[in-house]
Amino acid sequence: MTRFMQKTLVAALAATFAVGAIAQEPAKADAAKAAPTVKVDKHSISTMIGMDIGRGLTQIKDDIDIKIVEQALEQTLKGDKTSLTQEEALQVRQEFMKQMQAKRVAEQKVAAEKNKKDGEAFLAANKSKAGVKTTASGLQYLVEKQGTGAKPKATDTVKVNYLGTKIDGEKFDSSYDRGQPATFPLNGVIKGWSEGLQLMPVGSKYKLFVPADLAYGENGPGPIGPNATLIFEVELLDIEKPAEAAPAAAAKPAAKAESAKK
């Protein structure tokens, strides 16, 4: 078995056992009282490990022959000779990683072109809808509720609730789901947010339609993708005073798994 496979399998098992340990920690007292629902023996342990290995290999399932994987696994466990030496396995791993990287680059390019085309078509149709306004930059917005408070400046820090979706309706982030508003400086977010929030008096709720070049452009994080046009429903709750805003500067909307700047 190649080093790549070995590391993949080991990582899958390690991650599973680690998550399992964390998940069980708060329930130790209850677990001690409850009887096992399944018999823990060689069969169940082997099944569990096979399931973990399968999940670890999901992303490369089309690149492997499971029978050969099983054969190499068995040979390695027995200490028998495999069809590749360790040096050859390392070469295969390095080349395979290059192929995977090239494949990802090609897929990103296709996705970027499609997202750009779809976004442009969406905005072209959306701008003629009732109530939708378009700024000089290309940002589109719809006033759902007009507040009566002050409007923030580009240097201000604001407190908001928001929902972020792609143009197909897929949600990628929401302060509502987290159960608390987000606080962040307007000079630390994407251009579309910075511009859109400055249009809003406190107490307002707007829907922002953000073109790709005012969002993440080609560097859209995983859940969003490259060149994606985004839609945000935003409630401006407050403009923070400097003393209150200082510790909250790290909170940013959208793409929770990423730290990319808006």
C-alpha atoms as a printed R data frame, in Angstrom:
    type eleno elety resid chain resno       x      y       z
1   ATOM     1    CA   MET     A     1   0.000  0.000   0.000
2   ATOM     2    CA   THR     A     2   1.339  3.457  -0.856
3   ATOM     3    CA   ARG     A     3   2.236  6.002   1.785
4   ATOM     4    CA   PHE     A     4  -0.627  8.088   0.468
5   ATOM     5    CA   MET     A     5  -3.136  5.324   1.164
6   ATOM     6    CA   GLN     A     6  -1.586  4.534   4.515
7   ATOM     7    CA   LYS     A     7  -1.796  8.168   5.599
8   ATOM     8    CA   THR     A     8  -5.345  8.465   4.269
9   ATOM     9    CA   LEU     A     9  -6.516  5.429   6.204
10  ATOM    10    CA   VAL     A    10  -4.699  6.359   9.370
11  ATOM    11    CA   ALA     A    11  -5.996  9.933   9.192
12  ATOM    12    CA   ALA     A    12  -9.558  8.715   8.668
13  ATOM    13    CA   LEU     A    13  -9.350  6.420  11.668
14  ATOM    14    CA   ALA     A    14  -7.626  8.980  13.868
15  ATOM    15    CA   ALA     A    15 -10.182 11.659  13.042
16  ATOM    16    CA   THR     A    16 -13.074  9.309  13.734
17  ATOM    17    CA   PHE     A    17 -11.764  8.153  17.077
18  ATOM    18    CA   ALA     A    18 -10.950 11.755  18.084
19  ATOM    19    CA   VAL     A    19 -14.431 12.980  17.179
20  ATOM    20    CA   GLY     A    20 -15.949 10.008  18.916
21  ATOM    21    CA   ALA     A    21 -14.024 10.739  22.090
22  ATOM    22    CA   ILE     A    22 -15.104 14.393  22.077
23  ATOM    23    CA   ALA     A    23 -18.721 13.526  21.385
24  ATOM    24    CA   GLN     A    24 -18.819 11.015  24.217
25  ATOM    25    CA   GLU     A    25 -17.166 13.282  26.798
26  ATOM    26    CA   PRO     A    26 -20.307 15.190  27.906
27  ATOM    27    CA   ALA     A    27 -22.286 11.946  28.063
28  ATOM    28    CA   LYS     A    28 -19.945  9.859  30.212
29  ATOM    29    CA   ALA     A    29 -22.394  9.638  33.090
30  ATOM    30    CA   ASP     A    30 -25.258  8.518  30.859
31  ATOM    31    CA   ALA     A    31 -23.023  6.136  28.904
32  ATOM    32    CA   ALA     A    32 -21.942  4.440  32.108
33  ATOM    33    CA   LYS     A    33 -25.570  3.654  32.921
34  ATOM    34    CA   ALA     A    34 -26.631  2.551  29.453
35  ATOM    35    CA   ALA     A    35 -25.926 -0.951  28.146
36  ATOM    36    CA   PRO     A    36 -24.176 -1.293  24.740
37  ATOM    37    CA   THR     A    37 -26.654 -1.525  21.878
38  ATOM    38    CA   VAL     A    38 -24.267 -3.579  19.729
39  ATOM    39    CA   LYS     A    39 -21.798 -6.310  20.526
40  ATOM    40    CA   VAL     A    40 -18.207 -5.063  20.396
41  ATOM    41    CA   ASP     A    41 -16.295 -7.905  18.783
42  ATOM    42    CA   LYS     A    42 -13.990 -8.512  15.849
43  ATOM    43    CA   HIS     A    43 -16.882 -8.337  13.374
44  ATOM    44    CA   SER     A    44 -18.305 -5.024  14.603
45  ATOM    45    CA   ILE     A    45 -14.858 -3.458  15.027
46  ATOM    46    CA   SER     A    46 -13.877 -4.549  11.506
47  ATOM    47    CA   THR     A    47 -17.123 -3.165  10.121
48  ATOM    48    CA   MET     A    48 -16.587  0.153  11.890
49  ATOM    49    CA   ILE     A    49 -13.038  0.441  10.537
50  ATOM    50    CA   GLY     A    50 -14.192 -0.449   7.027
51  ATOM    51    CA   MET     A    51 -16.841  2.273   7.204
52  ATOM    52    CA   ASP     A    52 -14.255  4.812   8.376
53  ATOM    53    CA   ILE     A    53 -11.860  3.846   5.593
54  ATOM    54    CA   GLY     A    54 -14.659  4.135   3.040
55  ATOM    55    CA   ARG     A    55 -15.527  7.659   4.171
56  ATOM    56    CA   GLY     A    56 -11.840  8.596   4.053
57  ATOM    57    CA   LEU     A    57 -11.585  7.444   0.437
58  ATOM    58    CA   THR     A    58 -14.854  8.946  -0.833
59  ATOM    59    CA   GLN     A    59 -13.207 11.852  -2.662
60  ATOM    60    CA   ILE     A    60 -10.897  9.560  -4.655
61  ATOM    61    CA   LYS     A    61 -13.235  6.607  -5.133
62  ATOM    62    CA   ASP     A    62 -13.197  6.994  -8.932
63  ATOM    63    CA   ASP     A    63  -9.378  6.828  -8.973
64  ATOM    64    CA   ILE     A    64  -8.972  3.539  -7.102
65  ATOM    65    CA   ASP     A    65  -9.731 -0.158  -7.545
66  ATOM    66    CA   ILE     A    66 -11.095 -1.341  -4.221
67  ATOM    67    CA   LYS     A    67  -9.969 -4.936  -4.837
68  ATOM    68    CA   ILE     A    68  -6.381 -3.775  -5.287
69  ATOM    69    CA   VAL     A    69  -6.706 -1.590  -2.191
70  ATOM    70    CA   GLU     A    70  -7.878 -4.626  -0.220
71  ATOM    71    CA   GLN     A    71  -5.039 -6.730  -1.606
72  ATOM    72    CA   ALA     A    72  -2.387 -4.145  -0.745
73  ATOM    73    CA   LEU     A    73  -3.929 -3.668   2.701
74  ATOM    74    CA   GLU     A    74  -3.845 -7.394   3.416
75  ATOM    75    CA   GLN     A    75  -0.272 -7.750   2.129
76  ATOM    76    CA   THR     A    76   0.899 -4.840   4.253
77  ATOM    77    CA   LEU     A    77  -0.787 -6.163   7.392
78  ATOM    78    CA   LYS     A    78   0.813 -9.584   6.865
79  ATOM    79    CA   GLY     A    79   4.188 -8.074   6.051
80  ATOM    80    CA   ASP     A    80   4.151 -9.649   2.572
81  ATOM    81    CA   LYS     A    81   5.731 -8.141  -0.515
82  ATOM    82    CA   THR     A    82   3.542 -5.590  -2.351
83  ATOM    83    CA   SER     A    83   3.536 -4.806  -6.066
84  ATOM    84    CA   LEU     A    84   5.227 -1.457  -5.335
85  ATOM    85    CA   THR     A    85   8.299 -0.708  -3.277
86  ATOM    86    CA   GLN     A    86   8.139  2.153  -0.772
87  ATOM    87    CA   GLU     A    87  10.141  4.317  -3.169
88  ATOM    88    CA   GLU     A    88   7.792  3.539  -6.063
89  ATOM    89    CA   ALA     A    89   4.767  4.168  -3.850
90  ATOM    90    CA   LEU     A    90   6.166  7.587  -2.951
91  ATOM    91    CA   GLN     A    91   6.600  8.425  -6.644
92  ATOM    92    CA   VAL     A    92   3.011  7.366  -7.343
93  ATOM    93    CA   ARG     A    93   1.767  9.464  -4.437
94  ATOM    94    CA   GLN     A    94   3.608 12.581  -5.612
95  ATOM    95    CA   GLU     A    95   2.376 12.209  -9.188
96  ATOM    96    CA   PHE     A    96  -1.172 11.471  -8.052
97  ATOM    97    CA   MET     A    97  -1.181 14.615  -5.943
98  ATOM    98    CA   LYS     A    98  -0.088 16.632  -8.987
99  ATOM    99    CA   GLN     A    99  -2.897 15.131 -11.036
100 ATOM   100    CA   MET     A   100  -5.445 15.926  -8.342
101 ATOM   101    CA   GLN     A   101  -4.206 19.518  -8.149
102 ATOM   102    CA   ALA     A   102  -4.421 19.927 -11.934
103 ATOM   103    CA   LYS     A   103  -7.946 18.495 -11.856
104 ATOM   104    CA   ARG     A   104  -9.004 20.956  -9.164
105 ATOM   105    CA   VAL     A   105  -7.574 23.882 -11.143
106 ATOM   106    CA   ALA     A   106  -9.464 22.794 -14.256
107 ATOM   107    CA   GLU     A   107 -12.695 22.379 -12.291
108 ATOM   108    CA   GLN     A   108 -12.263 25.832 -10.729
109 ATOM   109    CA   LYS     A   109 -11.831 27.372 -14.155
110 ATOM   110    CA   VAL     A   110 -15.021 25.782 -15.459
111 ATOM   111    CA   ALA     A   111 -16.918 26.807 -12.312
112 ATOM   112    CA   ALA     A   112 -15.599 30.379 -12.534
113 ATOM   113    CA   GLU     A   113 -16.758 30.770 -16.126
114 ATOM   114    CA   LYS     A   114 -20.190 29.304 -15.387
115 ATOM   115    CA   ASN     A   115 -20.697 31.373 -12.232
116 ATOM   116    CA   LYS     A   116 -19.720 34.571 -14.041
117 ATOM   117    CA   LYS     A   117 -22.121 33.908 -16.905
118 ATOM   118    CA   ASP     A   118 -24.975 32.899 -14.587
119 ATOM   119    CA   GLY     A   119 -24.370 35.894 -12.324
120 ATOM   120    CA   GLU     A   120 -24.420 38.383 -15.182
121 ATOM   121    CA   ALA     A   121 -27.669 36.908 -16.508
122 ATOM   122    CA   PHE     A   122 -29.241 37.004 -13.052
123 ATOM   123    CA   LEU     A   123 -28.319 40.650 -12.443
124 ATOM   124    CA   ALA     A   124 -29.495 41.693 -15.898
125 ATOM   125    CA   ALA     A   125 -32.937 40.234 -15.187
126 ATOM   126    CA   ASN     A   126 -33.041 41.326 -11.560
127 ATOM   127    CA   LYS     A   127 -32.382 45.022 -12.161
128 ATOM   128    CA   SER     A   128 -35.765 45.498 -13.842
129 ATOM   129    CA   LYS     A   129 -37.738 44.003 -10.965
130 ATOM   130    CA   ALA     A   130 -39.970 46.271  -8.898
131 ATOM   131    CA   GLY     A   131 -38.110 48.149  -6.172
132 ATOM   132    CA   VAL     A   132 -34.608 47.032  -7.173
133 ATOM   133    CA   LYS     A   133 -32.088 49.865  -7.457
134 ATOM   134    CA   THR     A   134 -28.614 49.741  -8.999
135 ATOM   135    CA   THR     A   135 -25.638 51.840  -7.900
136 ATOM   136    CA   ALA     A   136 -22.818 53.102 -10.123
137 ATOM   137    CA   SER     A   137 -20.634 50.175  -9.050
138 ATOM   138    CA   GLY     A   138 -23.206 47.617 -10.170
139 ATOM   139    CA   LEU     A   139 -24.460 46.731  -6.678
140 ATOM   140    CA   GLN     A   140 -28.201 46.104  -6.640
141 ATOM   141    CA   TYR     A   141 -30.391 46.475  -3.572
142 ATOM   142    CA   LEU     A   142 -34.005 46.213  -2.491
143 ATOM   143    CA   VAL     A   143 -35.361 48.070   0.527
144 ATOM   144    CA   GLU     A   144 -37.482 45.675   2.579
145 ATOM   145    CA   LYS     A   145 -37.695 47.964   5.597
146 ATOM   146    CA   GLN     A   146 -36.421 51.517   5.875
147 ATOM   147    CA   GLY     A   147 -35.061 52.505   9.281
148 ATOM   148    CA   THR     A   148 -34.901 55.953  10.793
149 ATOM   149    CA   GLY     A   149 -31.471 55.853  12.463
150 ATOM   150    CA   ALA     A   150 -28.068 57.127  11.368
151 ATOM   151    CA   LYS     A   151 -26.205 55.714   8.386
152 ATOM   152    CA   PRO     A   152 -22.788 54.157   9.058
153 ATOM   153    CA   LYS     A   153 -19.568 55.493   7.536
154 ATOM   154    CA   ALA     A   154 -16.917 53.327   5.895
155 ATOM   155    CA   THR     A   155 -14.813 53.529   9.062
156 ATOM   156    CA   ASP     A   156 -17.632 52.484  11.393
157 ATOM   157    CA   THR     A   157 -18.240 49.110  12.992
158 ATOM   158    CA   VAL     A   158 -21.765 47.765  12.685
159 ATOM   159    CA   LYS     A   159 -23.952 45.120  14.280
160 ATOM   160    CA   VAL     A   160 -26.120 43.166  11.847
161 ATOM   161    CA   ASN     A   161 -28.200 40.085  11.310
162 ATOM   162    CA   TYR     A   162 -27.897 38.563   7.856
163 ATOM   163    CA   LEU     A   163 -28.589 35.636   5.586
164 ATOM   164    CA   GLY     A   164 -26.242 34.866   2.683
165 ATOM   165    CA   THR     A   165 -27.282 32.780  -0.320
166 ATOM   166    CA   LYS     A   166 -26.113 32.114  -3.843
167 ATOM   167    CA   ILE     A   167 -28.359 33.038  -6.757
168 ATOM   168    CA   ASP     A   168 -29.754 29.505  -6.864
169 ATOM   169    CA   GLY     A   169 -31.009 29.944  -3.302
170 ATOM   170    CA   GLU     A   170 -28.345 27.811  -1.621
171 ATOM   171    CA   LYS     A   171 -27.555 29.198   1.826
172 ATOM   172    CA   PHE     A   172 -23.875 29.471   2.768
173 ATOM   173    CA   ASP     A   173 -23.992 31.599   5.921
174 ATOM   174    CA   SER     A   174 -26.444 33.043   8.421
175 ATOM   175    CA   SER     A   175 -26.163 34.904  11.695
176 ATOM   176    CA   TYR     A   176 -29.745 33.815  12.372
177 ATOM   177    CA   ASP     A   177 -28.639 30.186  12.439
178 ATOM   178    CA   ARG     A   178 -25.936 31.022  14.979
179 ATOM   179    CA   GLY     A   179 -28.487 32.782  17.159
180 ATOM   180    CA   GLN     A   180 -26.602 36.060  17.512
181 ATOM   181    CA   PRO     A   181 -25.846 39.154  15.417
182 ATOM   182    CA   ALA     A   182 -22.447 39.716  13.817
183 ATOM   183    CA   THR     A   183 -20.296 42.765  14.528
184 ATOM   184    CA   PHE     A   184 -17.581 43.903  12.130
185 ATOM   185    CA   PRO     A   185 -15.879 46.997  10.660
186 ATOM   186    CA   LEU     A   186 -17.133 48.117   7.262
187 ATOM   187    CA   ASN     A   187 -13.563 48.572   6.015
188 ATOM   188    CA   GLY     A   188 -12.918 44.870   6.704
189 ATOM   189    CA   VAL     A   189 -15.590 43.275   4.512
190 ATOM   190    CA   ILE     A   190 -16.247 42.795   0.797
191 ATOM   191    CA   LYS     A   191 -16.900 45.916  -1.277
192 ATOM   192    CA   GLY     A   192 -20.564 45.085  -1.807
193 ATOM   193    CA   TRP     A   193 -21.182 44.912   1.926
194 ATOM   194    CA   SER     A   194 -19.263 48.086   2.668
195 ATOM   195    CA   GLU     A   195 -21.156 50.038   0.018
196 ATOM   196    CA   GLY     A   196 -24.545 48.511   0.767
197 ATOM   197    CA   LEU     A   197 -24.435 49.028   4.526
198 ATOM   198    CA   GLN     A   198 -23.564 52.707   4.089
199 ATOM   199    CA   LEU     A   199 -26.882 53.145   2.269
200 ATOM   200    CA   MET     A   200 -28.845 51.807   5.247
201 ATOM   201    CA   PRO     A   201 -30.108 53.818   8.228
202 ATOM   202    CA   VAL     A   202 -30.052 51.871  11.490
203 ATOM   203    CA   GLY     A   203 -33.239 49.831  11.765
204 ATOM   204    CA   SER     A   204 -33.321 49.041   8.047
205 ATOM   205    CA   LYS     A   205 -33.515 45.673   6.327
206 ATOM   206    CA   TYR     A   206 -32.168 45.505   2.767
207 ATOM   207    CA   LYS     A   207 -31.593 42.746   0.277
208 ATOM   208    CA   LEU     A   208 -28.212 43.188  -1.424
209 ATOM   209    CA   PHE     A   209 -27.428 41.597  -4.801
210 ATOM   210    CA   VAL     A   210 -23.642 41.601  -4.966
211 ATOM   211    CA   PRO     A   211 -21.818 41.079  -8.290
212 ATOM   212    CA   ALA     A   212 -18.767 38.826  -8.187
213 ATOM   213    CA   ASP     A   213 -16.307 41.714  -8.534
214 ATOM   214    CA   LEU     A   214 -17.822 43.325  -5.427
215 ATOM   215    CA   ALA     A   215 -17.761 40.008  -3.552
216 ATOM   216    CA   TYR     A   216 -14.949 37.435  -3.587
217 ATOM   217    CA   GLY     A   217 -14.206 37.379  -7.315
218 ATOM   218    CA   GLU     A   218 -12.176 34.372  -8.411
219 ATOM   219    CA   ASN     A   219 -11.135 33.655  -4.814
220 ATOM   220    CA   GLY     A   220 -14.563 32.653  -3.504
221 ATOM   221    CA   PRO     A   221 -14.166 30.154  -0.654
222 ATOM   222    CA   GLY     A   222 -15.401 26.572  -0.916
223 ATOM   223    CA   PRO     A   223 -19.109 26.972  -0.129
224 ATOM   224    CA   ILE     A   224 -19.333 29.970  -2.466
225 ATOM   225    CA   GLY     A   225 -17.030 29.228  -5.382
226 ATOM   226    CA   PRO     A   226 -15.207 31.479  -7.869
227 ATOM   227    CA   ASN     A   227 -16.918 34.453  -9.549
228 ATOM   228    CA   ALA     A   228 -20.164 33.922  -7.650
229 ATOM   229    CA   THR     A   229 -22.846 36.600  -7.489
230 ATOM   230    CA   LEU     A   230 -24.235 36.642  -3.952
231 ATOM   231    CA   ILE     A   231 -27.461 37.681  -2.252
232 ATOM   232    CA   PHE     A   232 -27.599 38.974   1.312
233 ATOM   233    CA   GLU     A   233 -30.604 39.853   3.414
234 ATOM   234    CA   VAL     A   234 -29.209 42.314   5.965
235 ATOM   235    CA   GLU     A   235 -30.708 43.978   9.042
236 ATOM   236    CA   LEU     A   236 -28.663 46.900  10.364
237 ATOM   237    CA   LEU     A   237 -29.176 46.751  14.113
238 ATOM   238    CA   ASP     A   238 -26.706 49.318  15.367
239 ATOM   239    CA   ILE     A   239 -23.536 51.313  14.798
240 ATOM   240    CA   GLU     A   240 -21.070 50.392  17.515
241 ATOM   241    CA   LYS     A   241 -19.209 52.984  19.528
242 ATOM   242    CA   PRO     A   242 -15.396 52.694  19.256
243 ATOM   243    CA   ALA     A   243 -14.994 51.312  22.790
244 ATOM   244    CA   GLU     A   244 -17.631 48.666  22.155
245 ATOM   245    CA   ALA     A   245 -16.384 47.757  18.684
246 ATOM   246    CA   ALA     A   246 -12.725 47.012  19.466
247 ATOM   247    CA   PRO     A   247 -13.069 43.366  20.592
248 ATOM   248    CA   ALA     A   248 -15.566 42.462  17.894
249 ATOM   249    CA   ALA     A   249 -13.521 43.299  14.806
250 ATOM   250    CA   ALA     A   250 -12.831 39.629  14.070
251 ATOM   251    CA   ALA     A   251 -16.467 38.759  13.379
252 ATOM   252    CA   LYS     A   252 -17.207 38.740   9.654
253 ATOM   253    CA   PRO     A   253 -20.211 37.563   7.671
254 ATOM   254    CA   ALA     A   254 -20.265 34.767   5.107
255 ATOM   255    CA   ALA     A   255 -18.159 31.665   4.422
256 ATOM   256    CA   LYS     A   256 -17.747 30.472   7.988
257 ATOM   257    CA   ALA     A   257 -15.051 27.993   7.122
258 ATOM   258    CA   GLU     A   258 -12.924 30.667   5.480
259 ATOM   259    CA   SER     A   259 -11.086 33.808   6.627
260 ATOM   260    CA   ALA     A   260 -11.162 35.504   3.222
261 ATOM   261    CA   LYS     A   261 -11.793 39.239   3.374
262 ATOM   262    CA   LYS     A   262 -15.137 40.501   2.107
